[in-house]
XYZ file of N, CA and C in Angstrom:
249
model
N 0.988 -1.251 0.297
C -0.215 0.701 0.479
C 1.009 0.470 -0.107
N 2.260 0.957 0.236
C 3.003 1.771 0.690
C 3.191 2.607 -0.825
N 4.009 1.491 -1.846
C 3.906 2.710 -3.308
C 2.417 3.433 -3.971
N 1.354 2.618 -3.701
C 0.209 3.439 -3.581
C -0.263 4.987 -3.316
N 0.770 4.831 -1.943
C 0.284 6.318 -1.492
C 1.277 6.764 -2.069
N 3.007 6.819 -2.453
C 3.284 7.536 -3.163
C 3.303 7.101 -4.790
N 2.975 6.682 -5.058
C 2.990 6.796 -6.646
C 2.585 8.499 -7.379
N 3.136 8.737 -8.511
C 1.968 9.706 -8.860
C 1.082 9.245 -9.955
N 0.150 10.306 -10.143
C -1.264 9.810 -10.888
C -0.400 8.773 -12.031
N -0.967 7.953 -12.927
C -0.556 7.006 -13.707
C 0.799 6.493 -13.870
N 1.232 6.487 -12.430
C 2.621 5.842 -12.158
C 2.156 4.438 -12.733
N 3.828 4.104 -12.743
C 3.732 2.339 -12.330
C 4.650 2.347 -11.883
N 4.638 0.880 -10.916
C 5.557 -0.227 -10.266
C 5.520 -1.714 -11.122
N 7.159 -1.324 -11.211
C 7.407 -3.191 -12.033
C 7.518 -4.056 -10.762
N 7.363 -4.444 -11.034
C 7.171 -6.144 -9.864
C 8.476 -7.104 -10.318
N 9.141 -7.360 -9.646
C 9.899 -8.926 -9.901
C 9.491 -9.227 -8.331
N 8.452 -10.603 -8.569
C 8.817 -12.060 -7.478
C 9.039 -13.791 -7.593
N 9.253 -13.886 -6.875
C 9.337 -15.738 -7.461
C 8.181 -16.419 -7.764
N 8.881 -16.630 -9.248
C 7.394 -17.438 -9.897
C 7.183 -18.442 -9.470
N 6.507 -19.017 -8.784
C 5.206 -19.740 -8.067
C 4.485 -21.194 -8.646
N 4.577 -20.620 -10.510
C 3.784 -21.549 -11.519
C 4.659 -22.251 -11.837
N 6.089 -21.434 -12.428
C 7.165 -22.135 -12.608
C 8.217 -22.365 -12.005
N 8.466 -21.787 -10.872
C 9.188 -22.649 -10.293
C 9.560 -24.047 -9.194
N 10.533 -24.607 -8.945
C 10.812 -25.537 -7.818
C 10.998 -25.405 -6.941
N 9.844 -25.512 -5.615
C 9.865 -24.726 -4.491
C 11.459 -25.837 -3.630
N 13.008 -25.157 -3.429
C 13.697 -25.636 -2.721
C 13.301 -25.230 -1.323
N 14.674 -25.667 -0.834
C 14.958 -25.401 1.023
C 15.987 -24.081 -0.442
N 16.344 -22.546 0.265
C 16.751 -21.554 -0.234
C 18.207 -21.388 0.626
N 19.227 -21.006 0.526
C 19.730 -20.683 1.156
C 19.448 -18.997 2.233
N 18.665 -18.224 1.377
C 18.286 -16.782 1.156
C 17.244 -16.425 2.410
N 17.735 -15.808 3.307
C 16.594 -16.010 4.701
C 14.938 -16.635 4.924
N 14.468 -15.172 3.744
C 13.293 -15.324 3.217
C 12.955 -15.413 1.873
N 12.118 -16.690 1.813
C 11.815 -16.866 0.156
C 10.412 -17.405 0.270
N 9.798 -16.360 -0.910
C 8.097 -17.160 -0.990
C 7.398 -16.960 -2.332
N 7.035 -17.756 -2.731
C 6.844 -17.886 -3.971
C 5.433 -17.467 -4.287
N 5.315 -16.605 -5.214
C 3.539 -16.266 -5.359
C 3.067 -16.989 -6.868
N 2.508 -17.892 -7.113
C 1.557 -17.976 -7.845
C 1.410 -16.318 -8.892
N 0.506 -16.919 -9.978
C 0.367 -15.205 -11.036
C -1.207 -14.956 -9.896
N -2.571 -15.419 -9.731
C -3.428 -15.983 -9.240
C -3.371 -14.900 -7.462
N -2.453 -15.970 -7.450
C -1.900 -15.028 -5.799
C -1.452 -13.422 -5.742
N -0.820 -13.492 -6.664
C 0.059 -11.547 -7.073
C -0.785 -10.975 -7.170
N -1.685 -11.440 -8.110
C -2.921 -11.187 -8.869
C -3.826 -10.496 -7.694
N -4.106 -11.608 -6.741
C -5.155 -11.106 -4.993
C -4.375 -10.291 -4.852
N -3.008 -9.901 -4.299
C -2.589 -9.032 -3.001
C -2.970 -7.990 -4.400
N -1.546 -7.711 -5.158
C -1.679 -6.509 -5.974
C -3.851 -5.965 -5.357
N -4.460 -6.566 -5.934
C -5.490 -5.818 -5.553
C -6.395 -5.326 -5.119
N -5.962 -6.482 -3.722
C -6.117 -5.569 -2.353
C -6.064 -4.298 -2.172
N -4.581 -4.148 -2.675
C -3.386 -3.192 -2.262
C -3.705 -1.896 -3.366
N -4.968 -2.288 -3.922
C -5.551 -1.223 -4.944
C -5.226 -0.412 -6.071
N -4.151 -2.389 -7.074
C -3.162 -2.444 -8.231
C -4.112 -3.083 -9.515
N -3.954 -2.907 -10.327
C -4.274 -4.242 -11.596
C -2.745 -4.207 -11.699
N -2.897 -5.562 -11.531
C -1.916 -6.407 -12.267
C -1.629 -6.957 -14.037
N -0.391 -5.886 -14.602
C -0.306 -6.210 -15.768
C 0.454 -7.773 -15.466
N 1.376 -8.832 -16.074
C 2.103 -9.805 -16.576
C 3.490 -9.577 -17.697
N 4.323 -8.984 -17.273
C 5.397 -9.031 -18.365
C 6.147 -10.083 -18.821
N 6.321 -10.306 -18.213
C 7.493 -11.698 -18.408
C 8.081 -12.184 -17.219
N 9.115 -13.320 -17.492
C 9.779 -13.346 -16.769
C 10.916 -14.740 -17.125
N 11.930 -14.495 -16.366
C 13.257 -15.357 -16.986
C 13.773 -15.980 -15.910
N 14.794 -16.928 -16.312
C 15.412 -17.438 -15.589
C 15.898 -17.109 -14.103
N 15.854 -17.702 -13.253
C 16.951 -16.242 -11.815
C 17.393 -17.645 -10.466
N 18.138 -18.751 -11.532
C 18.572 -20.050 -10.510
C 20.187 -19.540 -9.359
N 20.932 -20.366 -8.720
C 21.532 -19.565 -8.124
C 21.899 -21.116 -7.355
N 22.961 -21.878 -7.041
C 23.757 -22.324 -6.391
C 22.537 -22.727 -5.080
N 22.688 -21.266 -4.633
C 21.232 -21.627 -3.205
C 20.275 -21.452 -3.680
N 20.229 -21.792 -4.751
C 17.793 -21.707 -5.471
C 17.760 -22.077 -6.843
N 18.056 -23.043 -7.240
C 18.228 -24.007 -8.362
C 17.050 -23.894 -8.700
N 16.895 -24.244 -10.057
C 15.614 -24.045 -10.932
C 14.511 -23.364 -10.464
N 15.216 -21.835 -10.646
C 14.681 -20.570 -10.293
C 13.721 -19.626 -11.361
N 12.693 -19.382 -11.231
C 12.128 -18.735 -12.225
C 11.342 -17.417 -11.580
N 11.827 -15.866 -12.122
C 11.492 -14.446 -11.621
C 10.572 -14.821 -12.949
N 9.438 -14.080 -12.549
C 7.717 -13.084 -12.979
C 7.995 -12.165 -13.106
N 7.574 -11.174 -13.847
C 8.358 -9.559 -13.776
C 7.009 -9.117 -14.217
N 5.838 -8.020 -13.151
C 4.791 -7.423 -13.590
C 5.102 -6.255 -13.236
N 3.972 -5.367 -14.084
C 3.706 -4.711 -14.032
C 2.360 -3.710 -13.411
N 2.598 -2.864 -12.295
C 1.333 -2.789 -11.502
C 0.905 -1.006 -11.567
N -0.065 -1.200 -12.171
C -0.941 0.118 -12.156
C -2.285 0.414 -11.063
N -2.653 1.974 -10.473
C -3.458 2.034 -9.769
C -4.585 2.145 -10.632
N -5.213 1.441 -9.314
C -7.467 0.763 -9.841
C -7.803 2.421 -9.106
N -9.115 2.942 -10.014
C -9.529 3.887 -10.095
C -9.570 4.404 -8.459
N -10.128 4.962 -7.379
C -10.275 4.635 -6.100
C -11.743 5.133 -5.828
N -12.793 4.315 -5.426
C -13.949 4.559 -5.208
C -13.969 5.542 -4.291
N -15.702 5.796 -4.617
C -15.896 7.077 -3.704
C -16.301 6.983 -2.683
N -16.084 8.068 -1.974
C -15.909 7.240 -0.144
C -17.706 8.410 -0.038
């Protein structure tokens, strides 16, 4: 929700998440690792007042995080509902 507060009108946020649809969910050496599916991330974006658009993915594997893909999204603000 912080993004929504500081984003200029018609601005956008670009986000990379671990792709829960394509990645193998392995134990990682990274202290906090979360994988989200497109459906899960879309629900979180909607809750925060954003429209999400999937813009692609890329492999992001490393020895400490094998078989991993990153999913990239573009977030734009949904119109505010009248109060």
